[in-house]
mmCIF file with all atom_site columns, N, CA and C in Angstrom:
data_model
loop_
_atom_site.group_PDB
_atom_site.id
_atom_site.type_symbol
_atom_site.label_atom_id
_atom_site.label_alt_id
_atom_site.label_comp_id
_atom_site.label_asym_id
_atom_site.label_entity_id
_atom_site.label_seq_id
_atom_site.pdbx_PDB_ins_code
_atom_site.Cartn_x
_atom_site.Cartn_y
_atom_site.Cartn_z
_atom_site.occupancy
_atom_site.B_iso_or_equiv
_atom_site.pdbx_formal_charge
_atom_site.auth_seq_id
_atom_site.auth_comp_id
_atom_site.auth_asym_id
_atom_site.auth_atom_id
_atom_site.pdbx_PDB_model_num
ATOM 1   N N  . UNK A 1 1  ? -115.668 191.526 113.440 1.00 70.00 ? 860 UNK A N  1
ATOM 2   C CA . UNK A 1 1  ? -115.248 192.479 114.433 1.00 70.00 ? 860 UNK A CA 1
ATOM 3   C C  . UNK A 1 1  ? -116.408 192.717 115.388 1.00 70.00 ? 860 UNK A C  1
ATOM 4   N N  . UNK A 1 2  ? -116.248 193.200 116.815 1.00 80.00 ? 861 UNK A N  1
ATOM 5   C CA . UNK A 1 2  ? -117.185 192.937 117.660 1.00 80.00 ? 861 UNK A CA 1
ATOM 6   C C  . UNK A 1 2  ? -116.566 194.460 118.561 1.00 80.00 ? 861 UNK A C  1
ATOM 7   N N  . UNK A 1 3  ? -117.410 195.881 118.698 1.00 84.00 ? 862 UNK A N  1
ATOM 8   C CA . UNK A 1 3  ? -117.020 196.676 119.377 1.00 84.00 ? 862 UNK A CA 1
ATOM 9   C C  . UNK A 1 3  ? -118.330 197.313 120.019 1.00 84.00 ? 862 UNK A C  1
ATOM 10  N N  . UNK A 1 4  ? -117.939 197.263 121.803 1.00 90.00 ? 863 UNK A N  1
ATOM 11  C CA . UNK A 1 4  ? -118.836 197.666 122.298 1.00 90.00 ? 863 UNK A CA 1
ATOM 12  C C  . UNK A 1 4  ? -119.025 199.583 122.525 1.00 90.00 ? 863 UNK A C  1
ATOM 13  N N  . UNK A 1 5  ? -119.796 199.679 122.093 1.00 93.00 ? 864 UNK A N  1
ATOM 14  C CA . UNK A 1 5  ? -120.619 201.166 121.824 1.00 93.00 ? 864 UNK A CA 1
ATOM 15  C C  . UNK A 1 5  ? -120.965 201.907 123.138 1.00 93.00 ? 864 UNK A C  1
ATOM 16  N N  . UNK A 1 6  ? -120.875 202.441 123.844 1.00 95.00 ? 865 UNK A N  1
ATOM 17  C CA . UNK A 1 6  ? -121.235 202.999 125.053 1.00 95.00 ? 865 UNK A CA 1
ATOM 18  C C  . UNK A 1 6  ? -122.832 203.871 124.813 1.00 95.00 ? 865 UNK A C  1
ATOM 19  N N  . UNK A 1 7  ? -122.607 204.461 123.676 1.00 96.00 ? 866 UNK A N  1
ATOM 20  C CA . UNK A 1 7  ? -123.904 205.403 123.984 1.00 96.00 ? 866 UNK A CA 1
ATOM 21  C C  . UNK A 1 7  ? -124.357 205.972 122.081 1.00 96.00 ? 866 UNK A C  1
ATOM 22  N N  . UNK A 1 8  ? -125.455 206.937 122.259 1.00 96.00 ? 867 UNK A N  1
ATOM 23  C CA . UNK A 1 8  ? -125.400 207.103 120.616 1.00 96.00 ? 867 UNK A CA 1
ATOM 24  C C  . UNK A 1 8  ? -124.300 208.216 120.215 1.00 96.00 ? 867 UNK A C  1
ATOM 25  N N  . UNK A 1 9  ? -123.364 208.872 120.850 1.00 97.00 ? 868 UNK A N  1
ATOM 26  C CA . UNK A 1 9  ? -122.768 209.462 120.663 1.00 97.00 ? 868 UNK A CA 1
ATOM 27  C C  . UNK A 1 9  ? -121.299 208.495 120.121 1.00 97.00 ? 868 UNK A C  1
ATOM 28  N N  . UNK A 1 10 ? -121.100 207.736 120.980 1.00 97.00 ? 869 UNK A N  1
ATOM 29  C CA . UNK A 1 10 ? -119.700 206.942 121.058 1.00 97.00 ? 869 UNK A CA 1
ATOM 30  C C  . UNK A 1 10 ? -120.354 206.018 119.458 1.00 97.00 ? 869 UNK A C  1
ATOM 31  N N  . UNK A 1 11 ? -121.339 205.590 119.206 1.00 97.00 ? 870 UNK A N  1
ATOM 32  C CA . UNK A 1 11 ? -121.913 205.250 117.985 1.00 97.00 ? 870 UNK A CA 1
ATOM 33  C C  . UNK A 1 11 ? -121.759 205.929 116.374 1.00 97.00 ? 870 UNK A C  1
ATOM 34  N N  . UNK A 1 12 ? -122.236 207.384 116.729 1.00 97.00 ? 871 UNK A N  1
ATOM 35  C CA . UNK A 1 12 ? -121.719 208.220 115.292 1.00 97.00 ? 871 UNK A CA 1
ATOM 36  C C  . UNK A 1 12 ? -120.296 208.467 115.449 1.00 97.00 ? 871 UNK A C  1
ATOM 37  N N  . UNK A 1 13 ? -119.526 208.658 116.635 1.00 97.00 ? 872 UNK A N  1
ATOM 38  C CA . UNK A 1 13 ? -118.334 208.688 116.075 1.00 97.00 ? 872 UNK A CA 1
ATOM 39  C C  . UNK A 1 13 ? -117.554 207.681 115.409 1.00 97.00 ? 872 UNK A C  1
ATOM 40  N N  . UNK A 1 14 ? -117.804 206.534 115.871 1.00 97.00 ? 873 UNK A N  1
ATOM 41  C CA . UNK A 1 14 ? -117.679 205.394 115.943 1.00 97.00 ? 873 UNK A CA 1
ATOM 42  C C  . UNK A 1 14 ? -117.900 205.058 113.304 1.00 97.00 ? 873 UNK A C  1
ATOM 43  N N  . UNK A 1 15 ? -118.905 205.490 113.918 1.00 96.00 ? 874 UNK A N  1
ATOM 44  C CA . UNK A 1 15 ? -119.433 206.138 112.130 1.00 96.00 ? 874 UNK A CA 1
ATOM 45  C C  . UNK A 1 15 ? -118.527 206.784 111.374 1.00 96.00 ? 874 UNK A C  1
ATOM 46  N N  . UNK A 1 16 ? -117.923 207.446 111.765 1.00 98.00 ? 875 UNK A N  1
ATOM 47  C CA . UNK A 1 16 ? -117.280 208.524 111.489 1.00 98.00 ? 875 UNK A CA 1
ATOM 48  C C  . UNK A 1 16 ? -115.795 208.061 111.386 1.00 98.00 ? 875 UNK A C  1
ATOM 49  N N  . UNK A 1 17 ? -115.493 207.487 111.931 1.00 97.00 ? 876 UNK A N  1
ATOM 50  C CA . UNK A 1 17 ? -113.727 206.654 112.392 1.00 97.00 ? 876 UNK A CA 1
ATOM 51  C C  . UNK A 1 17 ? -114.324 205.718 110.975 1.00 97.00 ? 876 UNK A C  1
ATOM 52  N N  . UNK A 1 18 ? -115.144 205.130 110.589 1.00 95.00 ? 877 UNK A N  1
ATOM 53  C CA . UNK A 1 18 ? -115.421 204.101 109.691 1.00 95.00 ? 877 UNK A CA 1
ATOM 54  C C  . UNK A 1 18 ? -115.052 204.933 108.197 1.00 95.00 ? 877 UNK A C  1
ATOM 55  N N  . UNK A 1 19 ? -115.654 206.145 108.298 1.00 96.00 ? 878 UNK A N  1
ATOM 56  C CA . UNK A 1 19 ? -115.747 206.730 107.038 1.00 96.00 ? 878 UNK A CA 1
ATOM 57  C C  . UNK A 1 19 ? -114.272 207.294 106.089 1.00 96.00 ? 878 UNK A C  1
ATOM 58  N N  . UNK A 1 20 ? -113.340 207.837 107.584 1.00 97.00 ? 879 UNK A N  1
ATOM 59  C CA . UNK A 1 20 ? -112.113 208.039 107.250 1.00 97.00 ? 879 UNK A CA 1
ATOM 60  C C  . UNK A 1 20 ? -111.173 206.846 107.254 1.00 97.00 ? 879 UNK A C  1
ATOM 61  N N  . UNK A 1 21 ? -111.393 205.455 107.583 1.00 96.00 ? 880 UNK A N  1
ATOM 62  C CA . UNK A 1 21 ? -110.682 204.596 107.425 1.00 96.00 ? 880 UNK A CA 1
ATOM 63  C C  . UNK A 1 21 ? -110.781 203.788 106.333 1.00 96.00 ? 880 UNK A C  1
ATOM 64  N N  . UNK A 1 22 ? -112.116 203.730 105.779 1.00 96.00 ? 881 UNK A N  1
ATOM 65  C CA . UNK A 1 22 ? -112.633 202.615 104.944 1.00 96.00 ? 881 UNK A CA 1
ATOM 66  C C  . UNK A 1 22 ? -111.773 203.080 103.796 1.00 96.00 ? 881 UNK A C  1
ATOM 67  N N  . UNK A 1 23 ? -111.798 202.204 102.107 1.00 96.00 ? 882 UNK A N  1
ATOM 68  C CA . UNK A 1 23 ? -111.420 202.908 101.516 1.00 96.00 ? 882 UNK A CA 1
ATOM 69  C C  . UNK A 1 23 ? -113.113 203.829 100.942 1.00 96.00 ? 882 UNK A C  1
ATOM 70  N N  . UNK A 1 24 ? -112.317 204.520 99.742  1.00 89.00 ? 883 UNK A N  1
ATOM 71  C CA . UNK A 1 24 ? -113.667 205.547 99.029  1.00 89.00 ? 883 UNK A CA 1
ATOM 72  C C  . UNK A 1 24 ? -114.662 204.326 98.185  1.00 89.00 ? 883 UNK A C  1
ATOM 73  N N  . UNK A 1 25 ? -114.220 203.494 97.402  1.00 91.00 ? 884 UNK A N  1
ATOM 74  C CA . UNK A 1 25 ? -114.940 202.417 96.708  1.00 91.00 ? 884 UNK A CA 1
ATOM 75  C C  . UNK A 1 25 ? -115.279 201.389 97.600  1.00 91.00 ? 884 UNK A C  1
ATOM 76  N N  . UNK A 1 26 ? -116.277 200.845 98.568  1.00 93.00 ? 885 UNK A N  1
ATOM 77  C CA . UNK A 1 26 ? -116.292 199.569 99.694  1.00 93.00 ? 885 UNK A CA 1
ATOM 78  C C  . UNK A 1 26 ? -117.647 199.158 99.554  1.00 93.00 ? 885 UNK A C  1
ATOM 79  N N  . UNK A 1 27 ? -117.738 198.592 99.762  1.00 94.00 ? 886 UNK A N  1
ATOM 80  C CA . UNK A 1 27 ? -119.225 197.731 100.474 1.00 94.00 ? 886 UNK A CA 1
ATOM 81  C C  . UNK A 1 27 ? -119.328 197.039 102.155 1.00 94.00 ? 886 UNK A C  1
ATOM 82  N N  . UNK A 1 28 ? -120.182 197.927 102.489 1.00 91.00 ? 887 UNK A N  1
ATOM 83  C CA . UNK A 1 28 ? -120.393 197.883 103.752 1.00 91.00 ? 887 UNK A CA 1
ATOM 84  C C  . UNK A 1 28 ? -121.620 197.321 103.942 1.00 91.00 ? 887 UNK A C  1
ATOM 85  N N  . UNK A 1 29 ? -121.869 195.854 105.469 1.00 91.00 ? 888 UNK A N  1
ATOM 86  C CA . UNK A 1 29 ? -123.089 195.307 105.808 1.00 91.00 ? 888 UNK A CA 1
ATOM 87  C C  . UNK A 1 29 ? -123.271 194.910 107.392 1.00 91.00 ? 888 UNK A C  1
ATOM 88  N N  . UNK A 1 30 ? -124.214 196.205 107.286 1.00 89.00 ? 889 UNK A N  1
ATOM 89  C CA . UNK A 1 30 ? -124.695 195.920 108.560 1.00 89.00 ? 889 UNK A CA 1
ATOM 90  C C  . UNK A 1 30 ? -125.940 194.625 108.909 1.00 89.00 ? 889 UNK A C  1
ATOM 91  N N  . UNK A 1 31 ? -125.781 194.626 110.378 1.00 87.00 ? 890 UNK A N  1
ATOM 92  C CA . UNK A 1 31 ? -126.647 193.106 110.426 1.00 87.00 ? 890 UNK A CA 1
ATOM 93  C C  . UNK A 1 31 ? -126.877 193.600 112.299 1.00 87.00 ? 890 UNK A C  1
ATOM 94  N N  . UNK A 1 32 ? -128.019 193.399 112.780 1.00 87.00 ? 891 UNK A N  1
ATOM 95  C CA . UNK A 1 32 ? -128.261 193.580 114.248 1.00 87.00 ? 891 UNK A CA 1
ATOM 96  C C  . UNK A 1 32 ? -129.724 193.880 114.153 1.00 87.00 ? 891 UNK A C  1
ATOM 97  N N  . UNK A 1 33 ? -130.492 193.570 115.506 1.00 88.00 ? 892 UNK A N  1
ATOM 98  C CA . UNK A 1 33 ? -131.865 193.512 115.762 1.00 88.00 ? 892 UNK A CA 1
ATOM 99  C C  . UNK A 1 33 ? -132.075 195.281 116.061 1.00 88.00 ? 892 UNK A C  1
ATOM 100 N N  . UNK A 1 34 ? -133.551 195.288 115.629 1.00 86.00 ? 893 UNK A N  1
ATOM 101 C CA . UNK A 1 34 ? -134.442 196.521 115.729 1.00 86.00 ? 893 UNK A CA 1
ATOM 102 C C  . UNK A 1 34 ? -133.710 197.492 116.789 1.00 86.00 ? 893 UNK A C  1
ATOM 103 N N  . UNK A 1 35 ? -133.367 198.663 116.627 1.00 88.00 ? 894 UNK A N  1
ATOM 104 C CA . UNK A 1 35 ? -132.617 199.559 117.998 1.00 88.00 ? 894 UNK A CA 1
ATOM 105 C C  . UNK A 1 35 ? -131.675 199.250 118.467 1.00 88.00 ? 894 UNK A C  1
ATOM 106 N N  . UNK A 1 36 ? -130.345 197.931 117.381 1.00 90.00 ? 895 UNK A N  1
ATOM 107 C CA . UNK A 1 36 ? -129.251 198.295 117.396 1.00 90.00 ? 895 UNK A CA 1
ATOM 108 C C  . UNK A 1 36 ? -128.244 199.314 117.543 1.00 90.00 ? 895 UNK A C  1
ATOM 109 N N  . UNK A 1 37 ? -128.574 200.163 117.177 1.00 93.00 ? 896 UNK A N  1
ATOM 110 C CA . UNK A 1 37 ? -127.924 201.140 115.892 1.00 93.00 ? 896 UNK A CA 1
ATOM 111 C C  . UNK A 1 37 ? -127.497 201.353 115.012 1.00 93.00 ? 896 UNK A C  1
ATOM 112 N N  . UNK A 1 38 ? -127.785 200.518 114.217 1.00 93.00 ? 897 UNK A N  1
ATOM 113 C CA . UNK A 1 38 ? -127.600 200.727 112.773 1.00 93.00 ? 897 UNK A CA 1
ATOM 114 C C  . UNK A 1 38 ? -127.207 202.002 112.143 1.00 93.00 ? 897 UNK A C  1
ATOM 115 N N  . UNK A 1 39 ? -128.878 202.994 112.077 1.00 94.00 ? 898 UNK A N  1
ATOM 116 C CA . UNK A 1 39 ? -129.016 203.625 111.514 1.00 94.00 ? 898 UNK A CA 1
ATOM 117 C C  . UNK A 1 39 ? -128.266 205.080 112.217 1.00 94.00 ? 898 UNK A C  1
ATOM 118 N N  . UNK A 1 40 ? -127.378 205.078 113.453 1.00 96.00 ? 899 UNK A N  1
ATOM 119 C CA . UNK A 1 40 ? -127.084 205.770 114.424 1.00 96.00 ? 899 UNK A CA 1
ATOM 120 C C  . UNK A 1 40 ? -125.773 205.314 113.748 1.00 96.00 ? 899 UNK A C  1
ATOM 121 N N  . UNK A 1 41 ? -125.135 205.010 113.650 1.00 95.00 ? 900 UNK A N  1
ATOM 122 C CA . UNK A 1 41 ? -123.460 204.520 112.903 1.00 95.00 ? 900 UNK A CA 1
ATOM 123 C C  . UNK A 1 41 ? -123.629 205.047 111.277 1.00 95.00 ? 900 UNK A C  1
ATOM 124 N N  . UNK A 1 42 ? -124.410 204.874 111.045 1.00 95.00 ? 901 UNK A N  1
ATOM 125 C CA . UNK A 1 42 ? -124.391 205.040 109.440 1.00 95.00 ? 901 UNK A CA 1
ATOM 126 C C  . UNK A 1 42 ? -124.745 207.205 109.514 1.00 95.00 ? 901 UNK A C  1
ATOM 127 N N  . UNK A 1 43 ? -125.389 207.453 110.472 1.00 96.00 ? 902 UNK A N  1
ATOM 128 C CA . UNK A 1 43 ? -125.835 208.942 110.281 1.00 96.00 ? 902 UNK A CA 1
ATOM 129 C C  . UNK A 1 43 ? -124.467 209.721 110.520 1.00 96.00 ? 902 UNK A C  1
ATOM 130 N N  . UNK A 1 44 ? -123.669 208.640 111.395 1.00 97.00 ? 903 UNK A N  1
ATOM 131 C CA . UNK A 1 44 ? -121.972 209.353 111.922 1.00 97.00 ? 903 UNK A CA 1
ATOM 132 C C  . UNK A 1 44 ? -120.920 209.146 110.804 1.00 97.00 ? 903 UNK A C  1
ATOM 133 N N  . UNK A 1 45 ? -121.374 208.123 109.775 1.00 96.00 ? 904 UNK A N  1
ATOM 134 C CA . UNK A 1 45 ? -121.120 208.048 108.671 1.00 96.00 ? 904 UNK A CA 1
ATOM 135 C C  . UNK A 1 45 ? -120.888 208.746 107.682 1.00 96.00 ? 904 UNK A C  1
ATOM 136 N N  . UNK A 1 46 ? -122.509 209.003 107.656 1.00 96.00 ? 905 UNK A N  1
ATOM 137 C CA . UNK A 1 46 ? -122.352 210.482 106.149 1.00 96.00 ? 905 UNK A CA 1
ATOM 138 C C  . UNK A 1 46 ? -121.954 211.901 106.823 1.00 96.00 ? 905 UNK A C  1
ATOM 139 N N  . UNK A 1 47 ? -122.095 212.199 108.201 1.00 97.00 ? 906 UNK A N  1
ATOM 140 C CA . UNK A 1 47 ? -122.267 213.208 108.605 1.00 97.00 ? 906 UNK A CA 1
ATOM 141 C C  . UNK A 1 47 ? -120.662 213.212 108.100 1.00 97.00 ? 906 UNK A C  1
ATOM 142 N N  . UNK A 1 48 ? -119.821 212.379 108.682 1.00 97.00 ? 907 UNK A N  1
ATOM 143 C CA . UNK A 1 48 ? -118.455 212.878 108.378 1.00 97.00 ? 907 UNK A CA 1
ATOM 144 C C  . UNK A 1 48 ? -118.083 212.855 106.738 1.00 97.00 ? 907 UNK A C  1
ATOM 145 N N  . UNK A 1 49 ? -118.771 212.267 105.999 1.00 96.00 ? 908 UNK A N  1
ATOM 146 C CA . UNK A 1 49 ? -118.905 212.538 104.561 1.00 96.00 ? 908 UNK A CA 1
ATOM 147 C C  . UNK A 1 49 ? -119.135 214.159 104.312 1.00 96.00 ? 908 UNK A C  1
ATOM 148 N N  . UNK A 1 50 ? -120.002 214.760 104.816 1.00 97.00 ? 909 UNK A N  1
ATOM 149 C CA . UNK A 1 50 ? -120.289 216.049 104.928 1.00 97.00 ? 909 UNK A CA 1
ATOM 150 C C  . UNK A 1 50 ? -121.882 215.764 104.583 1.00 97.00 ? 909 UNK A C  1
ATOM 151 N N  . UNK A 1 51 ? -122.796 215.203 104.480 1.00 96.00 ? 910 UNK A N  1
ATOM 152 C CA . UNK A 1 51 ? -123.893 215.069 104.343 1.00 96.00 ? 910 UNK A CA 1
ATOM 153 C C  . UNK A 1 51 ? -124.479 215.320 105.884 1.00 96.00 ? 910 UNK A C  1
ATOM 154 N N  . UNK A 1 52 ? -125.354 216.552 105.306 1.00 95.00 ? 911 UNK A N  1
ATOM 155 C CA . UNK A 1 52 ? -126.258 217.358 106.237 1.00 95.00 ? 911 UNK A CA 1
ATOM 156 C C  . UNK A 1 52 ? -127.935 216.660 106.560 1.00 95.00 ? 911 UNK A C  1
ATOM 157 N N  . UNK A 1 53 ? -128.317 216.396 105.621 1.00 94.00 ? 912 UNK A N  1
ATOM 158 C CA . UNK A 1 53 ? -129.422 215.992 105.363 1.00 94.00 ? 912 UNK A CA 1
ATOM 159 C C  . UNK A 1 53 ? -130.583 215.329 106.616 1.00 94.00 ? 912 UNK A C  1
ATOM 160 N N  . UNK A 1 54 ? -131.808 214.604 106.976 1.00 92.00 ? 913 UNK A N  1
ATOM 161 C CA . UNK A 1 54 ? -131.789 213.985 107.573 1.00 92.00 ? 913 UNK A CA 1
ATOM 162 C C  . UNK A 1 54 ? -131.489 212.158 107.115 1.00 92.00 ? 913 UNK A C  1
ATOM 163 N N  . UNK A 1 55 ? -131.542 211.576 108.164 1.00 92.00 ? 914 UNK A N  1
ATOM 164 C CA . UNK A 1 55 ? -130.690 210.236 108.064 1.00 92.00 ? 914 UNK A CA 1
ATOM 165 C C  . UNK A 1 55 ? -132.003 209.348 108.917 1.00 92.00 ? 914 UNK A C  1
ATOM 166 N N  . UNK A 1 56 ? -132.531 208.852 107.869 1.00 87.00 ? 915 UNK A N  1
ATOM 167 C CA . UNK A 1 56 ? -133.737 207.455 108.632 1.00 87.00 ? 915 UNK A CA 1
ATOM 168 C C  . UNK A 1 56 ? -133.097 206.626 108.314 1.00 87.00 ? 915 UNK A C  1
ATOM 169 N N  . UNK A 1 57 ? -133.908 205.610 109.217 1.00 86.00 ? 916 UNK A N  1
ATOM 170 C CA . UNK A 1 57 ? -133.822 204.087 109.059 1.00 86.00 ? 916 UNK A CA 1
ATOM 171 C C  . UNK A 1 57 ? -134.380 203.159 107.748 1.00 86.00 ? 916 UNK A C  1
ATOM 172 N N  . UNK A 1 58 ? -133.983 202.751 107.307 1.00 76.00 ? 917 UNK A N  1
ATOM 173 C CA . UNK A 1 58 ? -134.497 202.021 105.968 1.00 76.00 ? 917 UNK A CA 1
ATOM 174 C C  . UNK A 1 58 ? -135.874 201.304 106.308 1.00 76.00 ? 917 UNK A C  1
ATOM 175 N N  . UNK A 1 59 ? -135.753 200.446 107.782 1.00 75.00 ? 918 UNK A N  1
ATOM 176 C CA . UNK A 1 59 ? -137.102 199.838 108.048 1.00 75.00 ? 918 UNK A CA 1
ATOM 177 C C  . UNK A 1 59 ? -137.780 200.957 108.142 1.00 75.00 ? 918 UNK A C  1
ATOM 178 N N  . UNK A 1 60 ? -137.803 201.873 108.567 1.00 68.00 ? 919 UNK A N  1
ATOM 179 C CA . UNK A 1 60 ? -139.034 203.145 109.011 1.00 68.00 ? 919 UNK A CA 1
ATOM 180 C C  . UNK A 1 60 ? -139.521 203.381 107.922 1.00 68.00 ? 919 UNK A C  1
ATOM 181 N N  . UNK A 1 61 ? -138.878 203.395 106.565 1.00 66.00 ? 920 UNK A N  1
ATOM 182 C CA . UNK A 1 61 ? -139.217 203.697 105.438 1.00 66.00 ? 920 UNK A CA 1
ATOM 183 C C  . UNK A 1 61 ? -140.091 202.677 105.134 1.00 66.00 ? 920 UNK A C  1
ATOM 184 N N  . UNK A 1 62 ? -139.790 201.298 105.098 1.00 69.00 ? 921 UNK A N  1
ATOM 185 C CA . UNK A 1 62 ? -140.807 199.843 104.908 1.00 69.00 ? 921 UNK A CA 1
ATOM 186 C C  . UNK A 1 62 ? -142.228 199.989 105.591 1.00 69.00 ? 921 UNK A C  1
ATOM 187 N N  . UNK A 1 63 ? -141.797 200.145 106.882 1.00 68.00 ? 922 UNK A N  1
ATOM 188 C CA . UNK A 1 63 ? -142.990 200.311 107.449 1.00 68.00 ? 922 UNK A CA 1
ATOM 189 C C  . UNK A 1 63 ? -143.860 201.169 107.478 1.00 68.00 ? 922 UNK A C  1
ATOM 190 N N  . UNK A 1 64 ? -143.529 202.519 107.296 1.00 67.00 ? 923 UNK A N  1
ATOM 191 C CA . UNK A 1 64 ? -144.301 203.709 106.848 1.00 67.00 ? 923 UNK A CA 1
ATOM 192 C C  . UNK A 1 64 ? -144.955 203.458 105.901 1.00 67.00 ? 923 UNK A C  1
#
């Protein structure tokens, strides 16, 4: 699937449409270069999970 994103907003919702569609048991894989958004889809993700928390990037974590 191939959907173009307008902005980081149109991105977490975008997250968020994923979370209520997917089923509850899935495996999900993301794949895209540095400042994709990855980690901007996945924060629209849990947010609609109800997870408050903050939401990094896994590389930030590597590299830190």
């Amino acid at each position: 699937m191939r959907k173009f994103l307008q902005d980081a907003d149109a991105t977490e919702q975008f997250g968020a449409e994923l979370y209520h569609s997917l089923p509850p048991k899935c495996l999900v894989f993301l794949q895209g270069d540095l400042g994709a958004g990855k980690t901007t889809l996945v924060r629209g993700y849990l947010r609609a999970a109800g997870y408050v928390g903050t939401v990094k990037s896994p590389t930030y974590n590597i590299v830190e």
